[in-house]
Coordinates of C-alpha atoms and ligand atoms in Angstrom, one line a residue:
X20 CA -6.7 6.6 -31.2
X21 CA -8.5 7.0 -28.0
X22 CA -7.2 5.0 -25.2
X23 CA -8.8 2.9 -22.7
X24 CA -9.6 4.7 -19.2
X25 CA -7.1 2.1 -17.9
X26 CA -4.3 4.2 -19.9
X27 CA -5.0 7.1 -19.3
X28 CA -2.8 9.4 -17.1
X29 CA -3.8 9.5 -13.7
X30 CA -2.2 12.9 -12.1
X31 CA -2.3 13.3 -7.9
X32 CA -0.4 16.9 -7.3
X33 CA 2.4 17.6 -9.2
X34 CA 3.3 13.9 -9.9
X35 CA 1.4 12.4 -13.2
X36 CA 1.5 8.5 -13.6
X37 CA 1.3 7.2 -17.3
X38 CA -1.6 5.4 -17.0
X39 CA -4.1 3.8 -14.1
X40 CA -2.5 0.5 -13.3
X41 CA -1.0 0.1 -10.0
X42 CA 1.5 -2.5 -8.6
X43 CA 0.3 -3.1 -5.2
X44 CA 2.8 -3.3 -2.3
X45 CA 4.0 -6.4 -1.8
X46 CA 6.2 -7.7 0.6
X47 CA 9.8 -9.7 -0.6
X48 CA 11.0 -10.8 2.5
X49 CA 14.2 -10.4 0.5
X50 CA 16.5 -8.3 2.8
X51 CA 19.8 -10.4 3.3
X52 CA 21.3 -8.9 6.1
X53 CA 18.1 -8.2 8.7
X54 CA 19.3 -4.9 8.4
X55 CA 16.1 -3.1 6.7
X56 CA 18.6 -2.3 3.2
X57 CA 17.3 -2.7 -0.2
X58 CA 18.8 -5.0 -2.3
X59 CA 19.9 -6.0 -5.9
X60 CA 16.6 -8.1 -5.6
X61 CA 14.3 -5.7 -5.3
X62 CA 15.7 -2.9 -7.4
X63 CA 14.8 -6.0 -10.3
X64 CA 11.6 -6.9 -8.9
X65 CA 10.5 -3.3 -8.8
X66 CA 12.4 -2.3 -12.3
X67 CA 10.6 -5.1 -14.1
X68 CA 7.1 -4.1 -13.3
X69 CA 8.1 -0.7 -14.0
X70 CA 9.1 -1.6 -17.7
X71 CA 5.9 -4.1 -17.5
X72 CA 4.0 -0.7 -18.0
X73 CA 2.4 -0.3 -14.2
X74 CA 2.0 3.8 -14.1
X75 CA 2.5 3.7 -10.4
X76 CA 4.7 0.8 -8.5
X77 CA 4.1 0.8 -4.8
X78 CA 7.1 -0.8 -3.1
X79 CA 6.2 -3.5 -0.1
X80 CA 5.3 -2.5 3.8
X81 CA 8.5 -0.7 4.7
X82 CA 8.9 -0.5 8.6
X83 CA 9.6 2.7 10.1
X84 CA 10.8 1.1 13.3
X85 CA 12.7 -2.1 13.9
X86 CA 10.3 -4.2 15.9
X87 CA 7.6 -2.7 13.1
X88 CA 8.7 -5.5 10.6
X89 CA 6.0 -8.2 10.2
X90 CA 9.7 -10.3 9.8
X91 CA 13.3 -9.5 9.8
X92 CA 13.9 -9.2 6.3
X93 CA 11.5 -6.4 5.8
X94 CA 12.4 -3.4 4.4
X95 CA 12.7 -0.4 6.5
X96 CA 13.5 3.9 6.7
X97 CA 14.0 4.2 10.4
X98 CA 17.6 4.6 9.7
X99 CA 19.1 7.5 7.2
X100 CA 21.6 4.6 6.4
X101 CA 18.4 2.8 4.3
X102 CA 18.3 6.2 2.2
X103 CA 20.7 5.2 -0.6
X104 CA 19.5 1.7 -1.3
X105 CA 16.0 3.1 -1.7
X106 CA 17.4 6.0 -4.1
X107 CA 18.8 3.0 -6.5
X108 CA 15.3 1.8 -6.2
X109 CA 13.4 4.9 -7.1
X110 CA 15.9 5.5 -9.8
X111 CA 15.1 2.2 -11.6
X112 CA 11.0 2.3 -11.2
X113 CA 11.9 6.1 -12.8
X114 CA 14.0 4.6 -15.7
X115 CA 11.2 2.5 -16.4
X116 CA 8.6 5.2 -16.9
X117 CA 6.8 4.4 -13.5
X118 CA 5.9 6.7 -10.5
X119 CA 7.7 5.5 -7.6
X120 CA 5.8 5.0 -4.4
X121 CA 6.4 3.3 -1.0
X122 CA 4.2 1.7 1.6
X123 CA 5.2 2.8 5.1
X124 CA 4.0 0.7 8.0
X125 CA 4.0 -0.8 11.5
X126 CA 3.2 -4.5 12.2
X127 CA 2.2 -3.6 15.9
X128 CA 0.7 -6.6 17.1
X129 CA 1.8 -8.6 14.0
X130 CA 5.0 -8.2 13.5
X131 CA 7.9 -9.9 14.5
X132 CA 6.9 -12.9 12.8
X133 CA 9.3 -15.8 10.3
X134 CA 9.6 -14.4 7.3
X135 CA 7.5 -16.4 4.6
X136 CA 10.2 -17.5 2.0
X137 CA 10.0 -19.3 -1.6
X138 CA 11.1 -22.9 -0.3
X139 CA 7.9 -23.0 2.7
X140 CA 4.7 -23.5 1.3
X141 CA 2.5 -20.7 2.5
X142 CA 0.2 -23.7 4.2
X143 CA 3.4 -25.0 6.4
X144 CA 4.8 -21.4 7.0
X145 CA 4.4 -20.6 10.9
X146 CA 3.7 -17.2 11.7
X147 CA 3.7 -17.2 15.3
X148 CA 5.8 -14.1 17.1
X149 CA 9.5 -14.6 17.4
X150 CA 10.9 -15.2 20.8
X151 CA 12.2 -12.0 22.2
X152 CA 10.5 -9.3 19.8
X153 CA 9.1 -6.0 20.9
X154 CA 5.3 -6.6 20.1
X155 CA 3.9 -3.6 20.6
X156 CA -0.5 -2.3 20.1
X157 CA -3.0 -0.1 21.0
X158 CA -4.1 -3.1 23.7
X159 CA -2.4 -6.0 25.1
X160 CA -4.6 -7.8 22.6
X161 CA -3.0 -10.8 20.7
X162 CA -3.9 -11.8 17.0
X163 CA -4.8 -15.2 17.1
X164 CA -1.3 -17.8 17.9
X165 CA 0.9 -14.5 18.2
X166 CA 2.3 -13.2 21.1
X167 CA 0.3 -10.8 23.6
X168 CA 1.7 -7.4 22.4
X169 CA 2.3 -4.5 25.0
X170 CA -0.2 -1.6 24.7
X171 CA 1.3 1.4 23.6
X172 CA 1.1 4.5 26.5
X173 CA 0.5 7.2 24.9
X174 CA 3.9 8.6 24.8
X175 CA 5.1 5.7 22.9
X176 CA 2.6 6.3 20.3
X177 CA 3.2 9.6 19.8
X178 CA 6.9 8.5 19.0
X179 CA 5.6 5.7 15.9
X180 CA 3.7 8.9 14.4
X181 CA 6.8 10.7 14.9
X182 CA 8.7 7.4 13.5
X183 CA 6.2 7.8 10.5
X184 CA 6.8 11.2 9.3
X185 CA 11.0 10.8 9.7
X186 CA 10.5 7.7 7.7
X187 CA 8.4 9.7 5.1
X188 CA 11.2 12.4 5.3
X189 CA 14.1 9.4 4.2
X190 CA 11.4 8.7 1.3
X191 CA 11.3 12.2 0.2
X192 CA 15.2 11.8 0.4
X193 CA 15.5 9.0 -1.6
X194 CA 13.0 11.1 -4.6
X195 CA 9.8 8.8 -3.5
X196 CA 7.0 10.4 -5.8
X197 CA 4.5 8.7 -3.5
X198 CA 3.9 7.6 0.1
X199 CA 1.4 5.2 1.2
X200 CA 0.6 4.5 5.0
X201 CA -0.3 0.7 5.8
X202 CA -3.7 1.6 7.8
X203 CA -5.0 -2.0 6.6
X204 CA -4.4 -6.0 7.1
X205 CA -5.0 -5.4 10.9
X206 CA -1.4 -3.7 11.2
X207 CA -0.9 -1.2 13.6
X208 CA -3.0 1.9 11.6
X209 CA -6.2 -0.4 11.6
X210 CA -5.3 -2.0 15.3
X211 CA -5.8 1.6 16.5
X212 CA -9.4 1.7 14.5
X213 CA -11.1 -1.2 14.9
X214 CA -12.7 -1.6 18.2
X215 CA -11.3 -5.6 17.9
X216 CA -7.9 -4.4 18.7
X217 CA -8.0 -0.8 20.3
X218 CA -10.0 -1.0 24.0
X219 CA -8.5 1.8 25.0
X220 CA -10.2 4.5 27.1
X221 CA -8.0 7.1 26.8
X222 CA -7.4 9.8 23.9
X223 CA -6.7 7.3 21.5
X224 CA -9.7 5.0 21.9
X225 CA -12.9 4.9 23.8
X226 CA -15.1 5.8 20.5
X227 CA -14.7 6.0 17.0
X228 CA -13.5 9.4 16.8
X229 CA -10.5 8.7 19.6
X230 CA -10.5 5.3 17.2
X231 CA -9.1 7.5 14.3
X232 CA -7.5 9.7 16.3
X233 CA -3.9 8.0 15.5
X234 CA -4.4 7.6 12.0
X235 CA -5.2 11.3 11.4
X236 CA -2.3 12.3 13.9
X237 CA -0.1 10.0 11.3
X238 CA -0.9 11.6 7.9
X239 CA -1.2 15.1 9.4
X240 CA 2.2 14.4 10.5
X241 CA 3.0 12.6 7.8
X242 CA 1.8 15.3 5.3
X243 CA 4.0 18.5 6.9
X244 CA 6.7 16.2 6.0
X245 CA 5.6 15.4 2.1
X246 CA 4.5 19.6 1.6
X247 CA 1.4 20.9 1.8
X248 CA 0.5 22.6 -1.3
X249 CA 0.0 21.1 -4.8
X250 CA 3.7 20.7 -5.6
X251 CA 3.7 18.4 -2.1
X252 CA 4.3 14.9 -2.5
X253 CA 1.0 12.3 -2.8
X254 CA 0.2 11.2 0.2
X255 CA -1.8 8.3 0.6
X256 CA -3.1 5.4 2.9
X257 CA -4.7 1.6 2.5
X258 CA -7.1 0.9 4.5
X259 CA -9.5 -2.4 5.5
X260 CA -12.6 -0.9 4.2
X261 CA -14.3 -3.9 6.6
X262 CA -12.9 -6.5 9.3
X263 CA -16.0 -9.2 7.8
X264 CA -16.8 -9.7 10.9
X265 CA -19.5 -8.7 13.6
X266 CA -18.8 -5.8 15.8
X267 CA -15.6 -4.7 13.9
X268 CA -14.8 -2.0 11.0
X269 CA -17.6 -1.6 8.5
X270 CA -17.8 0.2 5.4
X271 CA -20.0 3.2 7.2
X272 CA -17.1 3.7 9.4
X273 CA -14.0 3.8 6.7
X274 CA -17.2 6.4 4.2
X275 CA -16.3 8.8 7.6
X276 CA -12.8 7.9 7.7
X277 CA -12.1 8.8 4.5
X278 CA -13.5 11.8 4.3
X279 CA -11.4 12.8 7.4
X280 CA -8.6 11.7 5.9
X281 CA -9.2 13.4 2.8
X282 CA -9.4 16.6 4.9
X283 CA -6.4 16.0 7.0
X284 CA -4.4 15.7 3.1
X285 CA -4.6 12.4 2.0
X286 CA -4.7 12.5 -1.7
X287 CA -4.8 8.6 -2.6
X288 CA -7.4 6.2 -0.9
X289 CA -6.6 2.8 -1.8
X290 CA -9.1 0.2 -0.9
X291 CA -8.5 -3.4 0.4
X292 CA -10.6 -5.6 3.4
X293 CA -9.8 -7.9 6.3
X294 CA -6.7 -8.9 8.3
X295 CA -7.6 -7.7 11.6
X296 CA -9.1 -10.8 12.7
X297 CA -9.0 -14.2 11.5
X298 CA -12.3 -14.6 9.1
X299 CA -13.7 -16.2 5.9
X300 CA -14.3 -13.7 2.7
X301 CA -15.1 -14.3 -0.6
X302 CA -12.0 -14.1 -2.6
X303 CA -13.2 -14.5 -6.1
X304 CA -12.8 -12.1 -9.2
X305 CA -12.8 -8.0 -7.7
X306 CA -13.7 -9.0 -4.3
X307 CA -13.3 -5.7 -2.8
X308 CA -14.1 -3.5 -5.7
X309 CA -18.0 -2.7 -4.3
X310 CA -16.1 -1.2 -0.9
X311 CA -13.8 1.0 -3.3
X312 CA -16.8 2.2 -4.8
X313 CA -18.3 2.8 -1.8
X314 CA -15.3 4.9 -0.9
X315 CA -15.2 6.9 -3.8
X316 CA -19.1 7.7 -3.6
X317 CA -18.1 8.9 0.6
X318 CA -15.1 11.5 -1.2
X319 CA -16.8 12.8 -4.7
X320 CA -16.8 16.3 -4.9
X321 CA -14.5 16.8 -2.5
X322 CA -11.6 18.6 -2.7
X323 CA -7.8 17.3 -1.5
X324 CA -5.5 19.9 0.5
X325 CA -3.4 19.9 -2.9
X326 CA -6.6 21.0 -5.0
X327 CA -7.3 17.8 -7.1
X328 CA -9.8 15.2 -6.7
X329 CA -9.4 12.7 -4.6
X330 CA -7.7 9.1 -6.1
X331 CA -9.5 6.1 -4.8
X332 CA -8.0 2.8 -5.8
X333 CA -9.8 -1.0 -6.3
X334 CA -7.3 -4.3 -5.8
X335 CA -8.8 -7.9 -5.0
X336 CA -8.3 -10.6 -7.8
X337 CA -8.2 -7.7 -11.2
X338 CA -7.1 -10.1 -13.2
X339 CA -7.7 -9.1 -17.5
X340 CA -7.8 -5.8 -18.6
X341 CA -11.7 -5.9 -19.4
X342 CA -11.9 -6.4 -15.9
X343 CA -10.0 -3.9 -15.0
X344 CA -11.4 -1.4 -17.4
X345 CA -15.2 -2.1 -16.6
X346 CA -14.0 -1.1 -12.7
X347 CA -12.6 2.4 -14.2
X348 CA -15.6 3.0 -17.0
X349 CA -18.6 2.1 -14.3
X350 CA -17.0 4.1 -12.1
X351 CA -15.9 2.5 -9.2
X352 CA -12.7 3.7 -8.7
X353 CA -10.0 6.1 -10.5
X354 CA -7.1 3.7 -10.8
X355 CA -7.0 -0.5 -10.1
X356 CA -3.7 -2.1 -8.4
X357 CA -3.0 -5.8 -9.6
X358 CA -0.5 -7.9 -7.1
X359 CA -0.8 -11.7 -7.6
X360 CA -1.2 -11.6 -11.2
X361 CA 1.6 -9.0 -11.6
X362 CA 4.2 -11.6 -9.8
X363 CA 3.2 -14.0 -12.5
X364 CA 3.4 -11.5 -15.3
X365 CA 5.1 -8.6 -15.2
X366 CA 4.3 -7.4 -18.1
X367 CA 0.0 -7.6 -17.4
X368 CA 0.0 -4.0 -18.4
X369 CA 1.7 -4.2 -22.2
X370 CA -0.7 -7.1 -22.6
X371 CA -3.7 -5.9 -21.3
X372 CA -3.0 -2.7 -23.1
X373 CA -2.8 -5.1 -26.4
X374 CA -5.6 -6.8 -25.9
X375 CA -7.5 -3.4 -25.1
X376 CA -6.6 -3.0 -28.8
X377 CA -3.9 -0.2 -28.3
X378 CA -1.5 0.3 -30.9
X379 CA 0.5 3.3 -30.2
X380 CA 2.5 2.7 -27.6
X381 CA 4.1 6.2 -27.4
X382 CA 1.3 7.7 -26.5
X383 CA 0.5 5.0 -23.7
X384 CA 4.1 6.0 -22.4
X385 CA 5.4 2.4 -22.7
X386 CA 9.1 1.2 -23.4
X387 CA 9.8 1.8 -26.8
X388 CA 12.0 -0.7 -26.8
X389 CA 9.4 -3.1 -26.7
X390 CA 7.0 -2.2 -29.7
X391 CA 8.4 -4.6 -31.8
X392 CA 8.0 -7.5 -29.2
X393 CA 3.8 -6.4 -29.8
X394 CA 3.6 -5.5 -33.4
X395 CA 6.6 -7.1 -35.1
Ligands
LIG426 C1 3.4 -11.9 -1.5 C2 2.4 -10.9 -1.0 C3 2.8 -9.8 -0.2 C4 2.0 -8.8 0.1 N1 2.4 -7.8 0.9 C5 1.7 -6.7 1.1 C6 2.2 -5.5 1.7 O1 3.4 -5.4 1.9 N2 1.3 -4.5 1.9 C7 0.0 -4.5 1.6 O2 -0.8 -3.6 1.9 N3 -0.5 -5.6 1.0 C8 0.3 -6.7 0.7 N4 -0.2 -7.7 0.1 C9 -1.6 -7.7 -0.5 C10 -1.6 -7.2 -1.9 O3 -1.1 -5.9 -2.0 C11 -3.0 -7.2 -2.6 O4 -3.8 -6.3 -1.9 C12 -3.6 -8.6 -2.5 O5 -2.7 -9.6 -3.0 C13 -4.9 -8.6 -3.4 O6 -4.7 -8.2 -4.7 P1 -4.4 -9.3 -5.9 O7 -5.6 -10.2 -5.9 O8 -4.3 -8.5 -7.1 O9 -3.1 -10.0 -5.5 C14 0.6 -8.8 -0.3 C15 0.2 -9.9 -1.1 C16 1.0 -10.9 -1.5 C17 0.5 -11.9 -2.4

């Protein structure tokens, strides 16, 4: 039969993912010991969706410092003692027929905050800075009710890009097919972009090219680290395609962005909003999709440093696979990540993939094991 867009195989370098669904990073909180290790936890968390048919499974924010983790049970890969814990991971994603990717970030001037757990409703959590935690941005600018964060000199910021590519060099360790830089949600990446957070004058700020200036160091960094040719790793970065709010990032200035980035070898574009600055956006169904299109118009024809296309990715409230599929079909973007849904139901891809009227589930690349469960 022919299948659905959605499930086809989506192929970034030498890595090919069964189909186009992603699971988006999402952060656990789930690290026992503060001490950045993976856990039994999340090698289940990230195994299930795996086996729920996502083609790509983005692990959560991973720090690649200490006083990077937006709470002290984040994940992290500062530390070559991290590597093994993240290889059990990979392993099970692989078992499960998913690419394995990780999302590598800095909290800068949001991090350091309680970590939001299970028992706390997210209305009663408090996310102010914890005492006695290294905040560190582009500008002594604080996020509303955190801490004022120390700006960065520019020594100090060279080390987080260097922080960056040994953390990427721990993912290629652990057999990562896939690294994603956090340049979105007004962590440290976007605090360096958006002219809300980054007042700087010197190299790194002072206009919107010294703006980008640390985001392209990153993945230039980032990318001698992952290979450069086709059999390189994928490389790519979420960004805040807009702050939503007068004066910040708008969707003009991420069509530029991306196109640098694109040169610079970024293979993946994956395309969310907001978190810079406290504001009000419309959160209904595909929320964001129109600024992944918008991406995707800024990169076609364009070629990555590996010599594909590049992959731009839609999330925001993707909910059914019609959805999902009219984003892919109307051309909006190449591949859609689903996040809340996915903690609900892991297994959103076998369904949607059912209810998308597919019945061979070989050819779609799914557990075998679980044909009968569809078509008993
Ligand atoms: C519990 C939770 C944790 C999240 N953690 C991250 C994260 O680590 N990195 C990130 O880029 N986005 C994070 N997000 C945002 C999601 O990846 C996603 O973009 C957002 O939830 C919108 O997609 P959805 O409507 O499909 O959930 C998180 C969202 C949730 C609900």
């Amino acid at each position: 039969m022919s299948m659905p867009l959605l499930l086809e195989p989506l192929t970034m370098r030498a890595a090919s993912a069964r189909n186009r669904l992603w699971l988006p990073p999402m952060c656990m909180y789930s690290v026992d010991a503060e001490d950045g290790k993976v856990t039994d936890w999340h090698v289940q968390h990230y195994a299930t969706r795996a086996l729920g048919g996502f083609g790509t499974v983005v692990v959560e924010a991973t720090a690649v410092a200490p006083n990077g983790r937006l709470s002290p049970r984040d994940l992290g890969l500062w530390d070559d003692a991290q590597v093994e814990g993240h290889r059990h991971l990979v392993d099970a994603v692989h078992a499960g027929g998913a690419l394995a990717g990780i999302q590598l970030g800095h909290g800068g001037r949001k991090a350091g905050t309680p970590p939001w757990l299970p028992t706390v409703p997210r209305s009663e959590a408090r996310t102010s800075t914890l005492e006695g935690w290294d905040l560190v941005a582009p500008s002594a600018l604080a996020y509303p009710g955190h801490a004022v964060p120390r700006a960065l000199t520019l020594e100090e910021a060279d080390d987080v890009v260097a922080a960056f590519a040994a953390a990427a060099r721990r993912a290629v360790q652990a057999g990562y097919d896939l690294v994603e830089l956090h340049g979105a949600h007004g962590y440290l990446i976007h605090q360096f972009l958006s002219p809300l957070s980054n007042e700087r004058e010197d190299t790194l700020g002072g206009s919107p090219q010294g703006r980008r200036r640390f985001a392209l160091e990153t993945v230039r960094a980032v990318r001698r680290v992952l290979g450069e040719g086709p059999e390189g790793r994928v490389l790519g970065i979420r960004l805040s395609a807009t702050d939503w709010v007068e004066g910040g990032l708008t969707a003009e200035d991420t069509a530029v962005l991306a196109r640098e980035l694109v040169e610079e070898g970024v293979d993946v574009l994956h395309i969310s909003t907001g978190g810079n600055v406290p504001a009000s956006l419309p959160t209904g169904p595909g929320y964001q999709v129109r600024f992944a299109a918008q991406v995707r118009q800024a990169v076609a024809g364009m070629t990555t440093t590996g010599g594909g296309s590049p992959v731009v990715v839609a999330v925001g409230r993707l909910e059914s696979g019609a959805q999902a599929e009219q984003v892919l079909v109307t051309g909006q973007a190449d591949a859609v990540a689903v996040g809340r849904y996915a903690l609900r139901d892991p297994y959103a891809p076998l369904r949607w993939a059912h209810e998308l009227g597919v019945n061979d589930w070989q050819q779609a690349g799914f557990p075998a094991q679980y044909w009968r469960g569809v078509w008993a």
